[in-house]
Amino acid sequence: MTPNTTYTFTVTNAAGCTSAASANCVVSAIPANPAAPVIGTITQPTCILTTGSVALSGLPSSGTWTVTASPGGATSTGTGTTGNFGGLTANTTYTFTVINSNGCTSITSANTVISPIPANPTAPLIGTITQPSCLIPTGSVALSGLPAAGSWTVTASPGGATQTGTGTSVTFTGLSSNTIYTFTVMNVSGCVSLSSANAAVSLYTPTPPVVGTITQPTCTVATGSVALSGLPASGAWTVTASPGGVTLSLSGTTGTITGLSAGTTYTFIVTDNSGCLSSASTSAIIAAQPITPTTPVIGTLTQPTCLVTAGSVVLSGLPASGTWTINPGAITGTGTSSTVSSLTAGGTYSFTVTNTSSCTSNATANVVINTVPVAPSAPIVGTVTQPSCLTPTGSVALSGLPAGNWTITSSPGGLTQSGTGASTTFTGLSSNTTYSFTVTNSTTLCTSPASGNAVISLYTPTPPIVGLITQPTCLVATGTVALSGLPASGAWTITASPGGATLGNSGTTDNFTGLGAGTYTFTVTDNSGCISVASASAVINAQPSTPLAPATGTITQPTCLDNTGSIELSGLPSGN
């Protein structure tokens, strides 16, 4: 139907009848397309916002519209004659169309060019760092690699201090000491670089002295000293010890500070030639001065003897704590007293003691060790008087004895006799023993070597020797023992035991008769009355018994066939 026309309608049926006309139907005119959007202000991407936007105008004044971007087909819907189309990709050229509320689409707008995202500048490069000094309390850093085009702003962190300029390098000043800085640069586009490397601005003081070898007080030097290094390499400096304020002024990187009080812990600072003071060094401990021990006290002196050829002395007043060493002798020990032995005879000694701190006392007065005394000569053995039946012990005449008092000792037995003079008779010596003798003088208590031997006999008659034993018979009721080894001189008496029977005679053999059945021993008494020990045993058997006469019984006479007869006997002894 033709636009912009009003229509009515009738209907004719099959019978050819036609209806009345319908109401009017208005066909509107063809709607107009909207105008192309008008490109206005373009907002380009930045370092922070990476998309662009464009202000559009000339949009349909009535109804709702939709703007479509090309390329990409992104849309934005709204009302009114203006709008802002955002989210546009960097480095892209766009056109826009608009569809009005009637669905009519405009022609394409003019081009909208979205620029590329601007690049961030590179991080500043750290160059020479100028450190603070006693005169200039802040540092500075030379920076390079800054944006070549346009102005820039460099920002320090921490603190946020800034410097603005142009060109590829700058010196950033006013940096606080004892701080580590980094730097960023913002270019003319507002883009900010990454952080630079660290730039350490020192707290300017001379480095503290380095404590080295500590020389402690000694027994003779009451103060200590400390070797210091790491001192300022240029110019003169002064080291001050704390506490006390002892100072050392020199130049060079090392020095030794002396005169430090014992029992004190020190630190040290150095003042350089600019008047700058270092921080304190590590601690240096000066020990207390070691104590020198007192002189040992000489006590009991034991002189050499004939048996112990060295002397000894007791020293007291030694250090009460720790280990000490006595010289001479290098004797080490603990406690307040000690005995120094093995002192050579004929020597003169004085002693010092050194304590655990290596401090040595003054020397003692002299200790004189006598020479070894001379031992007396061995006694000379003279006449030996043997024991007898009347005197059961022997004696020996001894000579060659020392002058003055002496004591003689016998061996074995340890019998002693004391006296004076060059000779004596030593009595009371047991029989059947071999003796030697030593003599000890009274002045030096030295003992002689042993004398020669003196043999003291065992005096008794030898016991009788049991020989042939004749036993009792059927006819003789007693036995007889033959004895030999009897005393060769003088008369003697033999006594049998048990029973006490005796036999008196002389000569070296005899028979002891009349011995009844039993076991016997025999002793002999010589003509001096000395009695021997018992002999060996002799056994005398019992007398054999005599059998009874046989009793006769039946008598069998001879016959013609057996020409002998026989007699039956009884009461015969049993056995064979």
Coordinates of C-alpha atoms in Angstrom, one line a residue:
M1 CA 0.0 0.0 0.0
T2 CA 1.3 3.4 -0.8
P3 CA 2.9 5.2 2.1
N4 CA 1.3 8.4 3.4
T5 CA -2.3 7.2 2.1
T6 CA -5.7 6.6 3.9
Y7 CA -7.6 3.5 2.9
T8 CA -11.3 2.0 3.4
F9 CA -12.4 -1.5 2.4
T10 CA -15.7 -3.4 1.2
V11 CA -16.4 -7.1 0.8
T12 CA -18.5 -8.8 -2.0
N13 CA -19.8 -12.3 -1.3
A14 CA -20.6 -15.1 -3.8
A15 CA -24.0 -13.9 -4.4
G16 CA -22.6 -10.6 -5.7
C17 CA -23.6 -8.6 -2.7
T18 CA -21.2 -5.8 -1.5
S19 CA -20.7 -4.6 2.0
A20 CA -20.6 -1.0 3.2
A21 CA -17.1 0.6 3.4
S22 CA -14.8 0.0 6.4
A23 CA -13.4 2.6 8.6
N24 CA -10.4 4.5 7.4
C25 CA -6.9 2.8 7.4
V26 CA -4.0 5.3 7.4
V27 CA -0.7 4.1 5.9
S28 CA 2.0 6.4 7.3
A29 CA 4.8 8.0 5.3
I30 CA 8.2 6.1 5.1
P31 CA 10.3 7.0 8.3
A32 CA 13.6 8.8 7.8
N33 CA 17.1 7.2 8.7
P34 CA 18.9 8.9 11.6
A35 CA 22.0 11.0 10.8
A36 CA 25.5 9.5 11.2
P37 CA 26.9 10.1 14.7
V38 CA 29.2 13.1 14.9
I39 CA 32.7 12.4 16.3
G40 CA 33.7 14.7 19.1
T41 CA 36.5 14.6 21.7
I42 CA 38.7 11.4 21.6
T43 CA 40.2 10.3 24.9
Q44 CA 43.3 8.2 24.1
P45 CA 44.6 5.2 26.2
T46 CA 47.1 6.0 28.9
C47 CA 49.8 4.0 30.9
I48 CA 47.1 3.4 33.5
L49 CA 43.9 3.2 31.4
T50 CA 44.7 1.1 28.4
T51 CA 41.5 1.7 26.3
G52 CA 40.2 4.9 24.6
S53 CA 36.8 6.6 24.4
V54 CA 35.0 9.1 22.1
A55 CA 32.3 11.7 22.6
L56 CA 29.4 11.3 20.1
S57 CA 26.7 13.8 19.2
G58 CA 24.0 14.2 16.6
L59 CA 22.2 11.2 18.0
P60 CA 18.4 10.8 17.6
S61 CA 16.6 13.3 19.8
S62 CA 13.6 11.1 20.5
G63 CA 13.3 7.5 21.7
T64 CA 16.1 5.1 22.5
W65 CA 19.0 4.5 20.2
T66 CA 21.9 2.0 19.9
V67 CA 25.3 3.0 18.7
T68 CA 27.5 0.2 17.2
A69 CA 31.3 0.5 16.8
S70 CA 33.2 -1.1 13.9
P71 CA 35.4 -3.1 14.0
G72 CA 34.3 -5.3 16.9
G73 CA 30.6 -4.6 17.0
A74 CA 30.5 -3.2 20.5
T75 CA 27.3 -1.3 21.3
S76 CA 26.1 1.4 23.6
T77 CA 22.4 2.2 24.2
G78 CA 21.0 5.5 25.4
T79 CA 18.8 8.5 24.9
G80 CA 19.4 12.1 24.0
T81 CA 21.5 13.6 21.3
T82 CA 25.0 13.0 22.9
G83 CA 26.8 10.0 24.4
N84 CA 30.3 8.7 25.2
F85 CA 31.5 5.4 23.7
G86 CA 34.3 3.9 25.9
G87 CA 36.3 0.6 26.0
L88 CA 37.9 1.2 22.6
T89 CA 40.9 -0.9 21.9
A90 CA 44.3 0.9 21.6
N91 CA 45.9 1.3 18.2
T92 CA 42.5 0.8 16.3
T93 CA 40.5 3.0 13.9
Y94 CA 36.7 3.0 14.6
T95 CA 33.5 4.1 12.8
F96 CA 30.1 4.2 14.4
T97 CA 26.4 3.8 13.3
V98 CA 23.2 4.5 15.2
I99 CA 19.9 2.7 15.1
N100 CA 16.9 4.8 16.3
S101 CA 13.8 3.6 18.0
N102 CA 12.2 2.9 14.5
G103 CA 15.0 0.4 13.8
C104 CA 16.4 2.7 11.1
T105 CA 20.3 2.7 10.9
S106 CA 22.4 5.7 10.1
I107 CA 25.2 5.8 7.7
T108 CA 28.8 5.3 9.0
S109 CA 30.4 8.1 11.0
A110 CA 33.8 9.6 10.3
N111 CA 36.9 7.7 11.5
T112 CA 37.9 7.7 15.1
V113 CA 41.6 6.8 15.6
I114 CA 42.5 5.3 19.0
S115 CA 46.3 5.6 19.6
P116 CA 48.6 2.8 20.9
I117 CA 49.2 2.6 24.7
P118 CA 52.1 4.9 25.6
A119 CA 55.3 3.0 26.8
N120 CA 56.6 3.2 30.4
P121 CA 60.0 4.8 30.7
T122 CA 62.9 2.5 31.8
A123 CA 64.0 2.6 35.4
P124 CA 66.7 5.2 36.2
L125 CA 70.3 3.8 36.3
I126 CA 72.3 4.3 39.6
G127 CA 75.6 5.9 39.1
T128 CA 78.1 7.5 41.5
I129 CA 76.8 7.8 45.1
T130 CA 78.3 10.7 47.1
Q131 CA 78.1 9.8 50.7
P132 CA 77.4 12.2 53.6
S133 CA 80.3 13.6 55.5
C134 CA 80.7 15.4 58.8
L135 CA 80.4 18.7 56.8
I136 CA 77.6 17.6 54.4
P137 CA 75.1 15.5 56.2
T138 CA 73.2 14.4 53.1
G139 CA 74.2 12.2 50.2
S140 CA 73.5 12.4 46.4
V141 CA 73.1 9.8 43.6
A142 CA 73.9 10.3 39.9
L143 CA 71.0 9.0 37.8
S144 CA 71.1 8.3 34.1
G145 CA 68.8 6.5 31.5
L146 CA 66.1 9.2 31.9
P147 CA 63.5 9.9 29.1
A148 CA 65.2 11.7 26.2
A149 CA 62.1 13.5 25.1
G150 CA 60.0 15.9 27.2
S151 CA 60.2 16.6 30.8
W152 CA 60.2 14.0 33.5
T153 CA 59.8 13.7 37.3
V154 CA 62.1 11.5 39.4
T155 CA 60.7 10.3 42.7
A156 CA 62.9 8.9 45.6
S157 CA 61.6 6.1 47.9
P158 CA 61.4 6.2 50.9
G159 CA 60.4 9.7 51.5
G160 CA 58.8 10.7 48.2
A161 CA 61.2 13.5 47.4
T162 CA 61.0 14.6 43.7
Q163 CA 63.2 16.3 41.2
T164 CA 61.8 17.5 37.7
G165 CA 63.9 18.2 34.6
T166 CA 64.8 17.2 31.1
G167 CA 67.6 15.3 29.6
T168 CA 68.9 11.7 30.2
S169 CA 70.7 12.3 33.5
V170 CA 70.5 14.2 36.7
T171 CA 72.1 14.2 40.2
F172 CA 69.5 13.6 42.9
T173 CA 70.5 15.4 46.0
G174 CA 69.4 15.8 49.6
L175 CA 69.3 12.1 50.4
S176 CA 69.2 11.2 54.1
S177 CA 72.1 9.2 55.6
N178 CA 71.8 5.7 56.7
T179 CA 69.0 5.0 54.1
I180 CA 68.7 2.7 51.1
Y181 CA 66.9 4.5 48.2
T182 CA 65.2 3.4 45.0
F183 CA 64.0 5.8 42.2
T184 CA 61.2 5.9 39.6
V185 CA 60.8 8.4 36.7
M186 CA 57.5 9.6 35.3
N187 CA 57.6 10.8 31.6
V188 CA 55.6 13.5 29.9
S189 CA 52.9 10.9 29.2
G190 CA 52.4 10.3 32.9
C191 CA 53.9 6.8 32.6
V192 CA 56.1 5.7 35.6
S193 CA 59.1 3.4 35.3
L194 CA 59.9 0.4 37.5
S195 CA 62.1 1.1 40.5
S196 CA 65.8 1.5 40.1
A197 CA 68.4 -0.6 41.8
N198 CA 69.2 0.2 45.4
A199 CA 71.4 3.2 46.3
A200 CA 72.7 2.9 49.9
V201 CA 73.4 6.3 51.5
S202 CA 75.6 5.6 54.5
L203 CA 75.5 7.0 58.0
Y204 CA 78.8 8.7 57.8
T205 CA 81.0 7.9 60.8
P206 CA 84.4 6.4 60.8
T207 CA 84.2 2.6 61.1
P208 CA 84.7 1.5 64.7
P209 CA 88.1 0.2 65.6
V210 CA 88.5 -3.6 65.3
V211 CA 89.7 -5.2 68.5
G212 CA 92.6 -7.5 68.0
T213 CA 95.2 -9.1 70.3
I214 CA 94.6 -8.3 74.0
T215 CA 97.7 -8.3 76.1
Q216 CA 96.6 -9.0 79.7
P217 CA 98.2 -7.7 82.9
T218 CA 101.0 -9.9 84.2
C219 CA 102.5 -10.6 87.6
T220 CA 104.8 -7.6 87.0
V221 CA 102.8 -5.3 84.7
A222 CA 99.6 -4.1 86.3
T223 CA 97.9 -2.8 83.1
G224 CA 96.8 -4.4 79.8
S225 CA 96.9 -3.3 76.1
V226 CA 94.7 -3.9 73.0
A227 CA 95.8 -4.0 69.4
L228 CA 93.4 -2.1 67.2
S229 CA 93.0 -2.2 63.4
G230 CA 90.5 -0.7 60.8
L231 CA 91.5 2.8 61.8
P232 CA 91.2 5.7 59.3
A233 CA 93.6 5.2 56.4
S234 CA 94.2 8.9 55.8
G235 CA 95.1 11.7 58.3
A236 CA 95.7 11.6 62.0
W237 CA 93.1 10.1 64.4
T238 CA 92.6 9.7 68.1
V239 CA 91.3 6.6 69.7
T240 CA 89.5 7.0 73.1
A241 CA 89.0 4.1 75.5
S242 CA 85.8 3.9 77.6
P243 CA 85.6 4.0 80.6
G244 CA 88.5 6.1 81.8
G245 CA 89.2 8.1 78.6
V246 CA 92.7 6.8 77.9
T247 CA 93.6 8.0 74.4
L248 CA 96.0 7.1 71.6
S249 CA 96.8 9.6 68.8
L250 CA 98.5 8.3 65.7
S251 CA 98.0 7.8 62.0
G252 CA 97.8 4.6 59.9
T253 CA 95.3 1.8 60.0
T254 CA 96.6 0.1 63.1
G255 CA 97.7 1.0 66.7
T256 CA 98.0 -0.4 70.2
I257 CA 96.4 1.4 73.1
T258 CA 98.2 0.7 76.4
G259 CA 97.8 1.6 80.1
L260 CA 94.3 -0.1 80.4
S261 CA 93.3 -0.8 84.0
A262 CA 93.1 -4.4 85.1
G263 CA 89.7 -5.9 85.8
T264 CA 87.9 -3.5 83.3
T265 CA 85.8 -4.0 80.1
Y266 CA 86.6 -1.4 77.5
T267 CA 85.2 -0.2 74.2
F268 CA 86.9 2.2 71.8
I269 CA 85.9 5.0 69.5
V270 CA 88.0 6.8 66.9
T271 CA 87.9 10.5 65.9
D272 CA 89.1 11.2 62.4
N273 CA 90.8 14.3 61.1
S274 CA 87.4 15.8 60.2
G275 CA 86.3 15.5 63.8
C276 CA 83.9 12.6 63.0
L277 CA 83.4 10.0 65.8
S278 CA 82.9 6.3 65.1
S279 CA 80.5 4.1 66.9
A280 CA 81.9 2.0 69.8
S281 CA 84.0 -1.1 69.0
T282 CA 83.3 -4.5 70.4
S283 CA 84.3 -5.1 74.0
A284 CA 87.8 -5.9 75.1
I285 CA 88.1 -7.4 78.6
I286 CA 91.2 -6.6 80.6
A287 CA 91.5 -9.3 83.3
A288 CA 92.5 -8.7 86.8
Q289 CA 96.2 -8.6 87.5
P290 CA 97.3 -12.1 88.5
I291 CA 98.5 -12.5 92.1
T292 CA 102.1 -13.3 92.8
P293 CA 102.3 -16.1 95.4
T294 CA 104.1 -15.6 98.7
T295 CA 107.5 -17.1 99.3
P296 CA 107.2 -20.8 100.4
V297 CA 107.9 -21.4 104.1
I298 CA 110.7 -23.9 104.9
G299 CA 109.5 -26.6 107.3
T300 CA 110.9 -30.0 108.4
L301 CA 114.3 -30.8 106.7
T302 CA 115.1 -34.5 106.4
Q303 CA 118.8 -35.2 105.8
P304 CA 120.2 -38.1 103.8
T305 CA 120.9 -41.3 105.6
C306 CA 122.8 -44.5 104.8
L307 CA 119.6 -46.0 103.5
V308 CA 118.0 -42.9 101.9
T309 CA 120.8 -41.1 100.1
A310 CA 118.7 -38.0 99.2
G311 CA 117.2 -35.3 101.5
S312 CA 113.8 -33.8 101.6
V313 CA 112.1 -30.6 102.9
V314 CA 108.5 -29.7 103.7
L315 CA 107.4 -26.4 102.1
S316 CA 104.2 -24.7 103.3
G317 CA 102.5 -21.4 102.5
L318 CA 101.8 -22.6 98.9
P319 CA 98.9 -21.2 96.9
A320 CA 95.6 -22.4 98.4
S321 CA 93.8 -22.6 95.0
G322 CA 94.6 -24.1 91.7
T323 CA 97.7 -26.0 90.6
W324 CA 101.2 -24.8 91.4
T325 CA 104.7 -25.8 90.4
I326 CA 107.7 -25.8 92.7
N327 CA 111.2 -25.2 91.2
P328 CA 113.8 -26.6 91.1
G329 CA 112.3 -30.0 90.4
A330 CA 109.2 -29.0 88.5
I331 CA 107.0 -30.5 91.2
T332 CA 103.3 -29.9 90.4
G333 CA 100.5 -30.2 92.9
T334 CA 97.7 -28.6 94.9
G335 CA 97.2 -27.6 98.5
T336 CA 99.1 -25.3 100.8
S337 CA 102.0 -27.7 101.6
S338 CA 104.2 -30.3 99.9
T339 CA 107.3 -32.3 100.5
V340 CA 110.1 -31.8 98.0
S341 CA 112.2 -35.0 98.0
S342 CA 115.1 -36.5 96.1
L343 CA 117.3 -33.6 97.0
T344 CA 120.9 -34.5 96.2
A345 CA 123.3 -34.9 99.1
G346 CA 125.8 -32.2 99.5
G347 CA 123.6 -29.7 97.6
T348 CA 122.3 -26.2 98.5
Y349 CA 118.7 -25.4 97.4
S350 CA 116.3 -22.5 97.4
F351 CA 112.8 -22.8 96.1
T352 CA 110.2 -20.7 94.2
V353 CA 106.5 -21.6 93.5
T354 CA 104.6 -20.6 90.3
N355 CA 100.8 -20.5 90.5
T356 CA 98.2 -21.1 87.7
S357 CA 98.7 -17.5 86.5
S358 CA 102.3 -18.2 85.9
C359 CA 103.4 -15.8 88.6
T360 CA 106.5 -16.9 90.5
S361 CA 107.2 -16.1 94.2
N362 CA 110.5 -14.9 95.6
A363 CA 113.1 -17.6 96.4
T364 CA 113.3 -19.1 99.9
A365 CA 116.3 -19.0 102.1
N366 CA 118.9 -21.7 101.3
V367 CA 118.3 -25.3 102.3
V368 CA 121.6 -27.2 102.8
I369 CA 121.5 -31.0 102.2
N370 CA 124.2 -32.9 104.1
T371 CA 126.5 -35.5 102.5
V372 CA 125.5 -39.1 102.8
P373 CA 126.9 -40.5 106.1
V374 CA 129.5 -43.4 105.9
A375 CA 128.2 -46.9 106.9
P376 CA 130.3 -48.8 109.5
S377 CA 132.3 -51.9 108.4
A378 CA 130.7 -55.3 108.8
P379 CA 131.4 -57.0 112.2
I380 CA 134.2 -59.6 112.2
V381 CA 133.1 -63.1 113.3
G382 CA 135.5 -64.6 115.8
T383 CA 135.2 -67.6 118.2
V384 CA 131.9 -69.5 118.1
T385 CA 130.9 -71.1 121.4
Q386 CA 128.4 -73.9 120.7
P387 CA 125.4 -74.9 122.8
S388 CA 125.7 -77.8 125.3
C389 CA 123.3 -79.8 127.5
L390 CA 123.9 -77.2 130.2
T391 CA 123.9 -74.1 128.0
P392 CA 121.3 -74.6 125.2
T393 CA 122.3 -71.5 123.2
G394 CA 125.6 -70.5 121.5
S395 CA 127.6 -67.3 121.3
V396 CA 129.9 -65.5 118.9
A397 CA 132.8 -63.1 119.5
L398 CA 132.5 -60.1 117.2
S399 CA 135.1 -57.4 116.6
G400 CA 135.7 -54.4 114.3
L401 CA 132.8 -52.5 115.8
P402 CA 132.5 -48.7 115.3
A403 CA 133.5 -46.1 117.9
G404 CA 130.8 -44.7 120.1
N405 CA 127.5 -46.4 120.8
W406 CA 126.3 -49.1 118.4
T407 CA 123.5 -51.8 118.1
I408 CA 124.3 -55.2 116.6
T409 CA 121.4 -57.1 115.0
S410 CA 121.5 -60.8 114.2
S411 CA 119.9 -62.5 111.2
P412 CA 117.8 -64.5 111.3
G413 CA 115.7 -63.7 114.4
G414 CA 116.5 -60.0 114.7
L415 CA 118.1 -60.3 118.1
T416 CA 119.9 -57.1 119.1
Q417 CA 122.7 -56.1 121.5
S418 CA 123.8 -52.5 122.2
G419 CA 127.0 -51.3 123.6
T420 CA 130.3 -49.5 123.0
G421 CA 133.8 -50.5 122.2
A422 CA 135.4 -52.3 119.3
S423 CA 134.4 -55.9 120.3
T424 CA 131.7 -57.8 122.1
T425 CA 130.3 -61.4 122.5
F426 CA 126.8 -61.9 121.0
T427 CA 125.0 -64.5 123.1
G428 CA 121.7 -66.3 123.1
L429 CA 122.0 -67.8 119.7
S430 CA 119.7 -70.7 118.9
S431 CA 121.3 -74.0 118.0
N432 CA 121.2 -75.5 114.5
T433 CA 121.2 -72.0 113.0
T434 CA 123.6 -70.1 110.7
Y435 CA 123.8 -66.4 111.7
S436 CA 125.2 -63.2 110.2
F437 CA 125.4 -59.8 112.0
T438 CA 125.1 -56.1 111.1
V439 CA 126.0 -53.1 113.3
T440 CA 124.2 -49.7 113.3
N441 CA 126.1 -46.7 114.8
S442 CA 124.3 -44.2 117.0
T443 CA 125.5 -41.0 115.4
T444 CA 124.3 -41.5 111.8
L445 CA 122.1 -44.6 112.3
C446 CA 124.0 -46.2 109.4
T447 CA 124.0 -49.9 109.2
S448 CA 127.0 -52.0 108.1
P449 CA 126.9 -54.8 105.5
A450 CA 126.3 -58.3 106.9
S451 CA 129.2 -60.1 108.6
G452 CA 130.5 -63.6 107.6
N453 CA 128.4 -66.6 108.8
A454 CA 128.6 -68.1 112.3
V455 CA 127.2 -71.6 112.5
I456 CA 125.5 -72.6 115.8
S457 CA 125.2 -76.4 116.0
L458 CA 122.3 -78.5 117.2
Y459 CA 123.9 -80.4 120.1
T460 CA 122.0 -83.6 121.0
P461 CA 123.1 -87.3 120.8
T462 CA 121.9 -88.9 117.6
P463 CA 118.9 -91.2 118.2
P464 CA 119.6 -95.0 118.3
I465 CA 119.3 -96.9 115.0
V466 CA 116.8 -99.8 115.1
G467 CA 118.3 -102.9 113.5
L468 CA 117.4 -106.6 113.7
I469 CA 114.3 -107.4 115.7
T470 CA 114.1 -110.9 117.3
Q471 CA 110.5 -111.8 117.9
P472 CA 109.2 -113.9 120.9
T473 CA 109.0 -117.7 120.2
C474 CA 107.0 -120.6 121.7
L475 CA 109.9 -121.0 124.1
V476 CA 111.0 -117.3 124.7
A477 CA 108.2 -114.9 125.7
T478 CA 110.0 -111.6 124.9
G479 CA 111.7 -110.0 121.9
T480 CA 115.0 -108.3 121.3
V481 CA 116.0 -105.2 119.3
A482 CA 119.5 -104.6 117.9
L483 CA 120.5 -100.9 118.3
S484 CA 123.4 -99.1 116.7
G485 CA 124.6 -95.5 116.3
L486 CA 125.1 -95.2 120.1
P487 CA 127.6 -92.6 121.6
A488 CA 131.1 -93.6 120.7
S489 CA 132.6 -92.2 123.9
G490 CA 131.7 -92.7 127.5
A491 CA 128.9 -94.7 129.0
W492 CA 125.3 -94.2 127.9
T493 CA 121.8 -95.3 128.9
I494 CA 119.1 -96.4 126.5
T495 CA 115.5 -96.0 127.6
A496 CA 112.6 -97.9 125.9
S497 CA 109.2 -96.3 125.5
P498 CA 106.6 -97.3 126.6
G499 CA 107.5 -98.9 129.8
G500 CA 110.7 -97.0 130.6
A501 CA 113.0 -100.1 130.7
T502 CA 116.6 -99.1 130.5
L503 CA 119.9 -100.5 129.2
G504 CA 123.2 -99.1 130.4
N505 CA 126.5 -99.8 128.6
S506 CA 129.1 -98.3 126.3
G507 CA 130.1 -98.8 122.7
T508 CA 128.2 -98.0 119.5
T509 CA 126.0 -101.1 119.4
D510 CA 123.9 -103.2 121.8
N511 CA 120.8 -105.4 122.0
F512 CA 117.8 -104.3 124.0
T513 CA 116.1 -107.5 125.4
G514 CA 113.1 -108.5 127.5
L515 CA 110.6 -106.5 125.4
G516 CA 107.0 -107.7 125.7
A517 CA 104.6 -107.5 122.8
G518 CA 104.2 -103.8 121.7
T519 CA 105.6 -100.9 119.6
Y520 CA 108.7 -99.3 121.0
T521 CA 111.0 -96.3 120.4
F522 CA 114.3 -95.7 122.1
T523 CA 116.3 -92.7 123.4
V524 CA 119.9 -92.5 124.5
T525 CA 121.3 -90.4 127.3
D526 CA 125.0 -89.7 126.9
N527 CA 127.5 -89.3 129.7
S528 CA 126.8 -85.5 129.7
G529 CA 123.2 -86.1 130.5
C530 CA 122.0 -85.1 127.0
I531 CA 119.1 -87.1 125.7
S532 CA 118.6 -87.9 122.0
V533 CA 115.4 -87.7 120.2
A534 CA 113.4 -90.9 119.8
S535 CA 114.5 -93.6 117.4
A536 CA 112.3 -95.2 114.7
S537 CA 109.6 -97.6 115.9
A538 CA 110.2 -101.3 116.6
V539 CA 107.2 -103.7 116.8
I540 CA 107.4 -106.7 119.1
N541 CA 104.9 -109.4 118.2
A542 CA 102.9 -111.4 120.8
Q543 CA 104.4 -114.7 121.8
P544 CA 103.0 -117.6 119.7
S545 CA 100.7 -120.0 121.6
T546 CA 101.6 -123.7 122.2
P547 CA 98.8 -126.1 120.9
L548 CA 97.1 -128.8 123.2
A549 CA 97.9 -132.5 122.8
P550 CA 95.7 -134.3 120.2
A551 CA 92.9 -136.6 121.6
T552 CA 93.0 -140.2 120.2
G553 CA 89.9 -141.9 118.9
T554 CA 89.2 -145.0 116.8
I555 CA 92.2 -147.1 116.0
T556 CA 92.1 -149.0 112.7
Q557 CA 94.3 -152.1 112.7
P558 CA 96.3 -153.5 109.7
T559 CA 94.5 -156.2 107.6
C560 CA 95.6 -158.9 105.2
L561 CA 94.9 -156.4 102.4
D562 CA 96.2 -153.2 104.1
N563 CA 99.3 -153.8 106.1
T564 CA 99.2 -150.4 107.9
G565 CA 96.9 -149.2 110.6
S566 CA 95.4 -145.6 111.4
I567 CA 94.4 -143.6 114.4
E568 CA 91.7 -141.0 114.5
L569 CA 92.9 -137.8 116.2
S570 CA 90.9 -134.7 117.4
G571 CA 91.5 -131.4 119.2
L572 CA 94.0 -130.3 116.5
P573 CA 94.7 -126.5 116.0
S574 CA 92.5 -124.8 113.3
G575 CA 94.2 -123.6 110.1
N576 CA 97.3 -125.2 108.6

